[in-house]
């Protein structure tokens, strides 16, 4: 039987609780820690980014170097009290969140302000389960080995995750048959048309068999979260496709909000927010990232709204005016991820910017990302 252990809470300290320590949560906690006491709750003992899934499945060691970072290596997280556990429920009347630790003990964390950044579940690369470092390693290696042993890979979906998976798998195994099946004539329906055309040409130049106009009959949600095998049937009437491995990247996301009251959520389970990312009807509660229903693209995860939401939380605590979040019209950023040729980044108007590989390895990651965005990342013991 688990016990409930209340954590010490000073009546004079302003404690901000960041629920979810993924990409958005980590950056938000860093900004808040400069001017408040911060507690972060994470399912894992490290930042396990949801970015660059193609690189993750094709080159897991290279991906882990830049996109899996232990919290104790991030200098700006030094003042943050990070709790490793599964969130159970929220009692906003008492300003308390309950979580279960890996040992099974239940802790109650109190707060003055709350930032919800628990993200979404999305396939095998975003799983809402409590994991330790060995679990993360096992998942990374298991998916990679499964694909390595497959002669034919079918990727179903037309978003960035599907496109990057197809491209990176072809780069990793040039002799492997890789096919991409997506509903529209071009992939990336949420991107600018220039980006969509450029990406389609690049996929074909890499040897990806691209098939537009294919809408699959989807398996169960459980099967969508795994690398499948067998046959794919189509609602659009094409012949059945067989593959040794099937990567389902259809964009069916499930927000990690089971612990929240229903009146805080939209019909689809995302967190309702106002223009300043505050949750209506809940004083001192904000949301950011994929879990926040900001706009049709839910783009606060990709538009650096972490800085804005941190500013607005502090403004709320100080009694000052908050600022509005302005979503982007189109998605932007990297589609394929880093490669031997460098890194392509697409702007919201479809213009491509190329970073040569040497700049990625000597400037972008060490200086801009690790030092600039994260404020310094310590080296691993005996490694990078």
Tab-separated table of C-alpha atoms in Angstrom:
chain	number	residue	atom	x	y	z
A	1	UNK	CA	0.000	0.000	0.000
A	2	UNK	CA	1.491	3.346	-1.034
A	3	UNK	CA	1.798	6.263	1.342
A	4	UNK	CA	1.286	9.945	0.629
A	5	UNK	CA	4.242	12.149	1.508
A	6	UNK	CA	3.641	15.928	1.385
A	7	UNK	CA	6.682	17.909	0.303
A	8	UNK	CA	7.918	20.908	2.248
A	9	UNK	CA	6.493	24.156	0.945
A	10	UNK	CA	7.604	27.566	2.144
A	11	UNK	CA	4.741	30.100	2.384
A	12	UNK	CA	7.084	32.860	1.242
A	13	UNK	CA	8.627	31.088	-1.767
A	14	UNK	CA	6.814	31.200	-5.103
A	15	UNK	CA	6.780	27.623	-6.251
A	16	UNK	CA	6.035	26.861	-9.889
A	17	UNK	CA	5.347	23.274	-10.837
A	18	UNK	CA	6.174	22.192	-14.396
A	19	UNK	CA	4.263	19.011	-15.209
A	20	UNK	CA	6.179	17.269	-17.985
A	21	UNK	CA	9.884	17.663	-18.713
A	22	UNK	CA	10.056	17.113	-22.442
A	23	UNK	CA	11.338	19.701	-24.896
A	24	UNK	CA	8.886	22.452	-23.894
A	25	UNK	CA	8.854	21.653	-20.192
A	26	UNK	CA	12.626	21.663	-19.797
A	27	UNK	CA	13.044	25.061	-21.449
A	28	UNK	CA	10.127	26.530	-19.496
A	29	UNK	CA	11.609	25.282	-16.211
A	30	UNK	CA	14.968	26.837	-17.089
A	31	UNK	CA	13.422	30.262	-17.676
A	32	UNK	CA	11.311	30.087	-14.514
A	33	UNK	CA	14.211	28.951	-12.315
A	34	UNK	CA	15.852	32.362	-12.678
A	35	UNK	CA	13.136	34.027	-10.597
A	36	UNK	CA	11.189	31.363	-8.735
A	37	UNK	CA	11.385	27.994	-7.011
A	38	UNK	CA	10.662	25.310	-9.622
A	39	UNK	CA	9.651	21.661	-9.337
A	40	UNK	CA	9.645	19.575	-12.510
A	41	UNK	CA	7.882	16.226	-12.867
A	42	UNK	CA	9.208	13.804	-15.477
A	43	UNK	CA	8.435	10.256	-16.591
A	44	UNK	CA	12.163	9.767	-17.290
A	45	UNK	CA	15.456	10.732	-15.635
A	46	UNK	CA	16.522	12.579	-18.778
A	47	UNK	CA	15.248	14.743	-21.592
A	48	UNK	CA	14.227	12.222	-24.253
A	49	UNK	CA	13.289	14.529	-27.090
A	50	UNK	CA	10.426	13.899	-29.465
A	51	UNK	CA	12.415	15.549	-32.251
A	52	UNK	CA	14.063	13.933	-35.281
A	53	UNK	CA	12.391	10.536	-35.149
A	54	UNK	CA	14.002	9.517	-38.444
A	55	UNK	CA	17.489	10.011	-37.051
A	56	UNK	CA	16.404	8.185	-33.893
A	57	UNK	CA	15.384	4.971	-35.653
A	58	UNK	CA	18.185	4.928	-38.222
A	59	UNK	CA	21.132	6.228	-36.155
A	60	UNK	CA	20.168	5.842	-32.468
A	61	UNK	CA	23.671	6.540	-31.126
A	62	UNK	CA	23.981	9.744	-33.134
A	63	UNK	CA	20.471	10.777	-32.091
A	64	UNK	CA	21.129	10.098	-28.407
A	65	UNK	CA	24.224	12.314	-28.454
A	66	UNK	CA	22.125	15.431	-29.071
A	67	UNK	CA	18.522	14.539	-28.197
A	68	UNK	CA	18.829	12.478	-25.030
A	69	UNK	CA	20.328	14.543	-22.230
A	70	UNK	CA	20.363	13.618	-18.541
A	71	UNK	CA	18.865	16.372	-16.410
A	72	UNK	CA	21.905	16.607	-14.135
A	73	UNK	CA	24.040	17.584	-17.155
A	74	UNK	CA	21.999	20.746	-17.824
A	75	UNK	CA	23.442	23.639	-15.845
A	76	UNK	CA	20.268	25.743	-15.910
A	77	UNK	CA	18.349	22.871	-14.334
A	78	UNK	CA	20.651	22.781	-11.294
A	79	UNK	CA	18.201	24.815	-9.153
A	80	UNK	CA	15.183	22.807	-10.344
A	81	UNK	CA	13.821	20.075	-8.071
A	82	UNK	CA	13.108	17.292	-10.583
A	83	UNK	CA	10.759	14.519	-9.508
A	84	UNK	CA	10.815	11.224	-11.402
A	85	UNK	CA	7.283	9.916	-11.394
A	86	UNK	CA	3.881	9.339	-13.004
A	87	UNK	CA	1.316	12.082	-12.420
A	88	UNK	CA	-1.885	10.682	-10.904
A	89	UNK	CA	-4.229	13.616	-10.359
A	90	UNK	CA	-4.564	17.343	-9.851
A	91	UNK	CA	-6.382	19.014	-6.952
A	92	UNK	CA	-6.306	22.658	-7.936
A	93	UNK	CA	-8.471	23.778	-5.014
A	94	UNK	CA	-5.617	22.692	-2.736
A	95	UNK	CA	-3.019	23.532	-5.397
A	96	UNK	CA	-1.625	20.035	-5.137
A	97	UNK	CA	-0.494	17.441	-7.652
A	98	UNK	CA	-0.095	13.781	-6.731
A	99	UNK	CA	2.474	11.527	-8.404
A	100	UNK	CA	3.727	7.970	-8.030
A	101	UNK	CA	7.488	7.425	-7.946
A	102	UNK	CA	9.256	4.376	-9.450
A	103	UNK	CA	9.296	2.787	-5.964
A	104	UNK	CA	5.506	3.039	-5.743
A	105	UNK	CA	5.411	5.803	-3.158
A	106	UNK	CA	2.857	8.571	-3.742
A	107	UNK	CA	3.984	12.158	-3.233
A	108	UNK	CA	1.902	15.323	-3.045
A	109	UNK	CA	3.536	18.420	-4.558
A	110	UNK	CA	2.083	21.846	-3.805
A	111	UNK	CA	2.432	24.879	-6.062
A	112	UNK	CA	1.602	28.556	-6.504
A	113	UNK	CA	1.480	28.280	-10.296
A	114	UNK	CA	1.306	25.273	-12.602
A	115	UNK	CA	2.566	24.789	-16.173
A	116	UNK	CA	1.102	21.796	-17.995
A	117	UNK	CA	3.638	20.485	-20.535
A	118	UNK	CA	2.905	16.761	-20.553
A	119	UNK	CA	2.807	16.532	-24.352
A	120	UNK	CA	1.179	13.753	-26.343
A	121	UNK	CA	1.556	10.041	-26.935
A	122	UNK	CA	2.484	9.406	-30.553
A	123	UNK	CA	3.652	6.010	-31.707
A	124	UNK	CA	6.702	4.193	-30.412
A	125	UNK	CA	8.730	7.377	-29.909
A	126	UNK	CA	6.428	9.178	-27.448
A	127	UNK	CA	5.142	6.801	-24.805
A	128	UNK	CA	3.403	8.043	-21.622
A	129	UNK	CA	4.936	5.436	-19.336
A	130	UNK	CA	7.331	5.649	-16.406
A	131	UNK	CA	10.808	4.645	-17.589
A	132	UNK	CA	14.338	4.495	-16.240
A	133	UNK	CA	17.533	4.809	-18.292
A	134	UNK	CA	17.618	1.100	-19.141
A	135	UNK	CA	14.051	1.273	-20.447
A	136	UNK	CA	14.975	4.174	-22.733
A	137	UNK	CA	18.024	2.291	-24.026
A	138	UNK	CA	15.976	-0.834	-24.672
A	139	UNK	CA	13.337	1.063	-26.648
A	140	UNK	CA	15.937	2.842	-28.789
A	141	UNK	CA	17.865	-0.313	-29.618
A	142	UNK	CA	14.789	-2.484	-30.083
A	143	UNK	CA	13.223	-0.344	-32.800
A	144	UNK	CA	16.536	0.104	-34.629
A	145	UNK	CA	17.303	-3.628	-34.602
A	146	UNK	CA	13.782	-4.474	-35.760
A	147	UNK	CA	14.188	-2.214	-38.797
A	148	UNK	CA	17.750	-3.370	-39.479
A	149	UNK	CA	16.511	-6.942	-39.947
A	150	UNK	CA	13.686	-5.957	-42.327
A	151	UNK	CA	14.292	-6.095	-46.079
A	152	UNK	CA	11.206	-4.017	-46.879
A	153	UNK	CA	9.899	-1.108	-44.824
A	154	UNK	CA	6.586	0.652	-45.415
A	155	UNK	CA	6.025	4.028	-43.768
A	156	UNK	CA	2.430	5.192	-43.560
A	157	UNK	CA	1.815	8.901	-43.065
A	158	UNK	CA	2.543	12.225	-44.680
A	159	UNK	CA	3.917	14.369	-41.862
A	160	UNK	CA	7.465	15.277	-40.899
A	161	UNK	CA	7.917	12.103	-38.821
A	162	UNK	CA	7.020	9.926	-41.815
A	163	UNK	CA	9.210	11.868	-44.261
A	164	UNK	CA	12.233	11.932	-41.956
A	165	UNK	CA	11.862	8.213	-41.221
A	166	UNK	CA	11.810	7.357	-44.919
A	167	UNK	CA	14.792	9.567	-45.742
A	168	UNK	CA	16.976	8.487	-42.832
A	169	UNK	CA	16.284	4.784	-43.329
A	170	UNK	CA	17.352	5.069	-46.974
A	171	UNK	CA	20.519	6.873	-45.931
A	172	UNK	CA	21.312	4.274	-43.308
A	173	UNK	CA	20.550	1.247	-45.518
A	174	UNK	CA	20.727	2.260	-49.206
A	175	UNK	CA	19.869	-1.276	-50.383
A	176	UNK	CA	16.772	-1.570	-48.245
A	177	UNK	CA	13.430	-1.062	-49.983
A	178	UNK	CA	11.711	1.862	-48.288
A	179	UNK	CA	8.269	3.056	-49.377
A	180	UNK	CA	6.246	6.040	-48.145
A	181	UNK	CA	2.455	6.070	-48.431
A	182	UNK	CA	0.594	9.332	-47.758
A	183	UNK	CA	-2.972	10.558	-48.408
A	184	UNK	CA	-2.447	13.702	-50.490
A	185	UNK	CA	-0.620	14.315	-53.745
A	186	UNK	CA	2.288	15.762	-51.754
A	187	UNK	CA	3.420	15.048	-48.180
A	188	UNK	CA	3.462	17.609	-45.346
A	189	UNK	CA	-0.062	19.059	-45.625
A	190	UNK	CA	0.639	21.556	-42.785
A	191	UNK	CA	3.738	23.039	-44.449
A	192	UNK	CA	4.109	25.664	-47.140
A	193	UNK	CA	3.725	24.321	-50.671
A	194	UNK	CA	7.373	25.168	-51.480
A	195	UNK	CA	8.496	22.953	-48.609
A	196	UNK	CA	6.170	20.173	-49.730
A	197	UNK	CA	7.532	20.149	-53.281
A	198	UNK	CA	11.160	20.294	-52.151
A	199	UNK	CA	10.674	17.433	-49.718
A	200	UNK	CA	8.894	15.283	-52.316
A	201	UNK	CA	11.788	15.731	-54.758
A	202	UNK	CA	14.358	14.952	-52.084
A	203	UNK	CA	12.613	11.738	-51.065
A	204	UNK	CA	12.554	10.543	-54.652
A	205	UNK	CA	16.222	11.434	-55.160
A	206	UNK	CA	17.092	9.311	-52.118
A	207	UNK	CA	15.348	6.316	-53.658
A	208	UNK	CA	12.237	6.339	-51.490
A	209	UNK	CA	9.235	4.818	-53.301
A	210	UNK	CA	6.721	7.598	-52.693
A	211	UNK	CA	3.024	6.858	-53.183
A	212	UNK	CA	0.513	9.691	-52.860
A	213	UNK	CA	-3.242	9.265	-52.635
A	214	UNK	CA	-3.047	6.311	-50.228
A	215	UNK	CA	-5.198	6.348	-47.090
A	216	UNK	CA	-4.718	3.249	-44.955
A	217	UNK	CA	-7.183	1.248	-42.917
A	218	UNK	CA	-5.605	1.773	-39.523
A	219	UNK	CA	-5.014	-0.957	-36.943
A	220	UNK	CA	-5.872	-0.598	-33.258
A	221	UNK	CA	-4.256	2.167	-31.218
A	222	UNK	CA	-2.018	-0.407	-29.523
A	223	UNK	CA	-0.724	-1.669	-32.875
A	224	UNK	CA	-0.150	1.892	-34.091
A	225	UNK	CA	2.347	2.331	-31.278
A	226	UNK	CA	4.571	-0.520	-32.443
A	227	UNK	CA	6.616	-1.391	-35.537
A	228	UNK	CA	4.205	-3.703	-37.334
A	229	UNK	CA	4.533	-6.299	-40.079
A	230	UNK	CA	2.274	-7.909	-42.651
A	231	UNK	CA	-0.300	-6.321	-44.929
A	232	UNK	CA	-1.657	-2.795	-45.337
A	233	UNK	CA	-5.146	-2.346	-46.725
A	234	UNK	CA	-6.336	0.917	-48.234
A	235	UNK	CA	-9.551	2.875	-47.950
A	236	UNK	CA	-8.617	4.435	-51.294
A	237	UNK	CA	-8.806	1.124	-53.155
A	238	UNK	CA	-5.174	0.375	-54.045
A	239	UNK	CA	-3.830	-3.193	-53.937
A	240	UNK	CA	-2.753	-4.587	-50.582
A	241	UNK	CA	0.873	-3.831	-49.645
A	242	UNK	CA	3.031	-6.311	-47.723
A	243	UNK	CA	6.116	-5.286	-45.765
A	244	UNK	CA	8.541	-6.819	-43.283
A	245	UNK	CA	8.219	-3.700	-41.121
A	246	UNK	CA	5.467	-1.079	-41.031
A	247	UNK	CA	6.092	2.299	-39.421
A	248	UNK	CA	2.779	3.929	-38.540
A	249	UNK	CA	3.388	7.698	-38.566
A	250	UNK	CA	-0.166	8.819	-39.220
A	251	UNK	CA	-0.214	11.656	-36.717
A	252	UNK	CA	-2.775	10.077	-34.401
A	253	UNK	CA	-1.734	11.688	-31.144
A	254	UNK	CA	-3.281	11.238	-27.735
A	255	UNK	CA	-2.761	14.075	-25.236
A	256	UNK	CA	-1.329	13.040	-21.875
A	257	UNK	CA	-4.133	14.607	-19.862
A	258	UNK	CA	-5.900	11.723	-18.088
A	259	UNK	CA	-4.875	13.286	-14.759
A	260	UNK	CA	-6.670	16.575	-15.463
A	261	UNK	CA	-10.323	17.504	-14.796
A	262	UNK	CA	-12.535	17.191	-17.862
A	263	UNK	CA	-13.664	20.838	-17.800
A	264	UNK	CA	-10.062	21.870	-18.422
A	265	UNK	CA	-9.985	19.938	-21.710
A	266	UNK	CA	-11.343	20.147	-25.236
A	267	UNK	CA	-13.460	17.364	-26.716
A	268	UNK	CA	-10.235	15.766	-28.010
A	269	UNK	CA	-8.547	15.927	-24.620
A	270	UNK	CA	-6.155	18.840	-25.202
A	271	UNK	CA	-5.809	21.603	-22.639
A	272	UNK	CA	-7.926	24.672	-23.355
A	273	UNK	CA	-5.911	27.888	-23.277
A	274	UNK	CA	-6.514	31.583	-23.734
A	275	UNK	CA	-4.377	33.901	-25.864
A	276	UNK	CA	-1.724	34.194	-23.125
A	277	UNK	CA	-1.568	30.375	-22.667
A	278	UNK	CA	-3.485	30.559	-19.379
A	279	UNK	CA	-6.120	27.881	-18.736
A	280	UNK	CA	-9.546	29.552	-18.442
A	281	UNK	CA	-11.229	29.100	-15.067
A	282	UNK	CA	-8.020	28.010	-13.321
A	283	UNK	CA	-6.057	30.868	-11.784
A	284	UNK	CA	-2.311	30.369	-12.072
A	285	UNK	CA	-2.476	27.409	-14.477
A	286	UNK	CA	-0.882	27.609	-17.920
A	287	UNK	CA	-0.184	25.106	-20.715
A	288	UNK	CA	2.454	24.918	-23.437
A	289	UNK	CA	3.644	22.483	-26.088
A	290	UNK	CA	1.783	19.767	-27.959
A	291	UNK	CA	-0.719	19.336	-25.131
A	292	UNK	CA	-1.985	22.931	-25.400
A	293	UNK	CA	-4.881	23.684	-27.771
A	294	UNK	CA	-3.386	26.958	-28.989
A	295	UNK	CA	-4.206	26.752	-32.714
A	296	UNK	CA	-4.865	24.107	-35.399
A	297	UNK	CA	-1.135	23.315	-35.548
A	298	UNK	CA	-0.719	23.354	-31.741
A	299	UNK	CA	2.489	25.137	-32.622
A	300	UNK	CA	3.620	26.410	-29.221
A	301	UNK	CA	5.950	23.395	-29.022
A	302	UNK	CA	7.846	24.580	-32.088
A	303	UNK	CA	7.655	28.378	-31.804
A	304	UNK	CA	9.639	28.880	-28.580
A	305	UNK	CA	6.536	29.678	-26.553
A	306	UNK	CA	8.435	28.324	-23.533
A	307	UNK	CA	9.938	31.769	-22.992
A	308	UNK	CA	6.530	33.443	-23.329
A	309	UNK	CA	4.717	31.108	-20.952
A	310	UNK	CA	7.482	31.495	-18.344
A	311	UNK	CA	7.199	35.278	-18.611
A	312	UNK	CA	3.418	35.089	-18.262
A	313	UNK	CA	3.591	32.812	-15.210
A	314	UNK	CA	5.905	35.269	-13.468
A	315	UNK	CA	3.716	38.187	-14.566
A	316	UNK	CA	0.697	36.441	-13.055
A	317	UNK	CA	2.521	35.904	-9.778
A	318	UNK	CA	3.619	39.560	-9.759
A	319	UNK	CA	0.179	40.874	-10.699
A	320	UNK	CA	1.403	42.253	-14.032
A	321	UNK	CA	-0.153	42.037	-17.498
A	322	UNK	CA	0.526	38.939	-19.590
A	323	UNK	CA	1.328	38.775	-23.317
A	324	UNK	CA	-0.390	37.007	-26.184
A	325	UNK	CA	0.931	34.016	-28.069
A	326	UNK	CA	0.948	34.476	-31.853
A	327	UNK	CA	0.900	31.134	-33.717
A	328	UNK	CA	2.633	30.600	-37.035
A	329	UNK	CA	0.517	30.025	-40.144
A	330	UNK	CA	2.608	27.097	-41.407
A	331	UNK	CA	4.871	24.611	-39.737
A	332	UNK	CA	8.572	25.255	-40.067
A	333	UNK	CA	11.926	23.792	-39.086
A	334	UNK	CA	13.866	20.684	-40.026
A	335	UNK	CA	12.018	17.906	-41.841
A	336	UNK	CA	14.705	15.302	-42.505
A	337	UNK	CA	17.051	16.037	-39.614
A	338	UNK	CA	20.851	16.134	-39.793
A	339	UNK	CA	22.671	14.034	-42.387
A	340	UNK	CA	26.131	13.690	-43.892
A	341	UNK	CA	25.249	16.652	-46.118
A	342	UNK	CA	24.255	18.910	-43.236
A	343	UNK	CA	20.894	20.146	-42.013
A	344	UNK	CA	18.078	21.734	-44.022
A	345	UNK	CA	15.688	24.066	-42.204
A	346	UNK	CA	12.520	25.323	-43.889
A	347	UNK	CA	10.986	28.676	-42.975
A	348	UNK	CA	7.232	29.254	-42.657
A	349	UNK	CA	7.181	30.583	-46.257
A	350	UNK	CA	8.934	27.482	-47.615
A	351	UNK	CA	12.432	28.934	-48.068
A	352	UNK	CA	15.160	26.376	-47.376
A	353	UNK	CA	18.289	27.215	-45.368
A	354	UNK	CA	21.184	24.772	-45.481
A	355	UNK	CA	23.594	24.331	-42.570
A	356	UNK	CA	26.710	22.420	-43.743
A	357	UNK	CA	27.600	19.408	-41.618
A	358	UNK	CA	30.652	21.078	-40.102
A	359	UNK	CA	28.497	23.940	-38.809
A	360	UNK	CA	26.027	21.492	-37.252
A	361	UNK	CA	28.769	19.671	-35.358
A	362	UNK	CA	30.949	22.641	-34.412
A	363	UNK	CA	28.503	25.566	-34.138
A	364	UNK	CA	24.826	24.616	-34.136
A	365	UNK	CA	24.797	21.832	-31.545
A	366	UNK	CA	27.652	22.826	-29.189
A	367	UNK	CA	27.210	26.604	-29.281
A	368	UNK	CA	23.655	27.472	-30.301
A	369	UNK	CA	21.796	24.511	-28.780
A	370	UNK	CA	23.836	23.297	-25.813
A	371	UNK	CA	25.299	26.620	-24.731
A	372	UNK	CA	22.764	29.119	-26.078
A	373	UNK	CA	19.370	27.414	-25.734
A	374	UNK	CA	20.163	25.069	-22.828
A	375	UNK	CA	22.651	27.373	-21.107
A	376	UNK	CA	25.444	24.819	-20.920
A	377	UNK	CA	25.466	21.023	-20.978
A	378	UNK	CA	28.119	19.103	-19.059
A	379	UNK	CA	29.980	16.312	-20.808
A	380	UNK	CA	29.020	12.740	-20.116
A	381	UNK	CA	31.553	10.889	-18.004
A	382	UNK	CA	34.051	9.586	-20.549
A	383	UNK	CA	32.029	10.891	-23.484
A	384	UNK	CA	30.613	13.888	-25.320
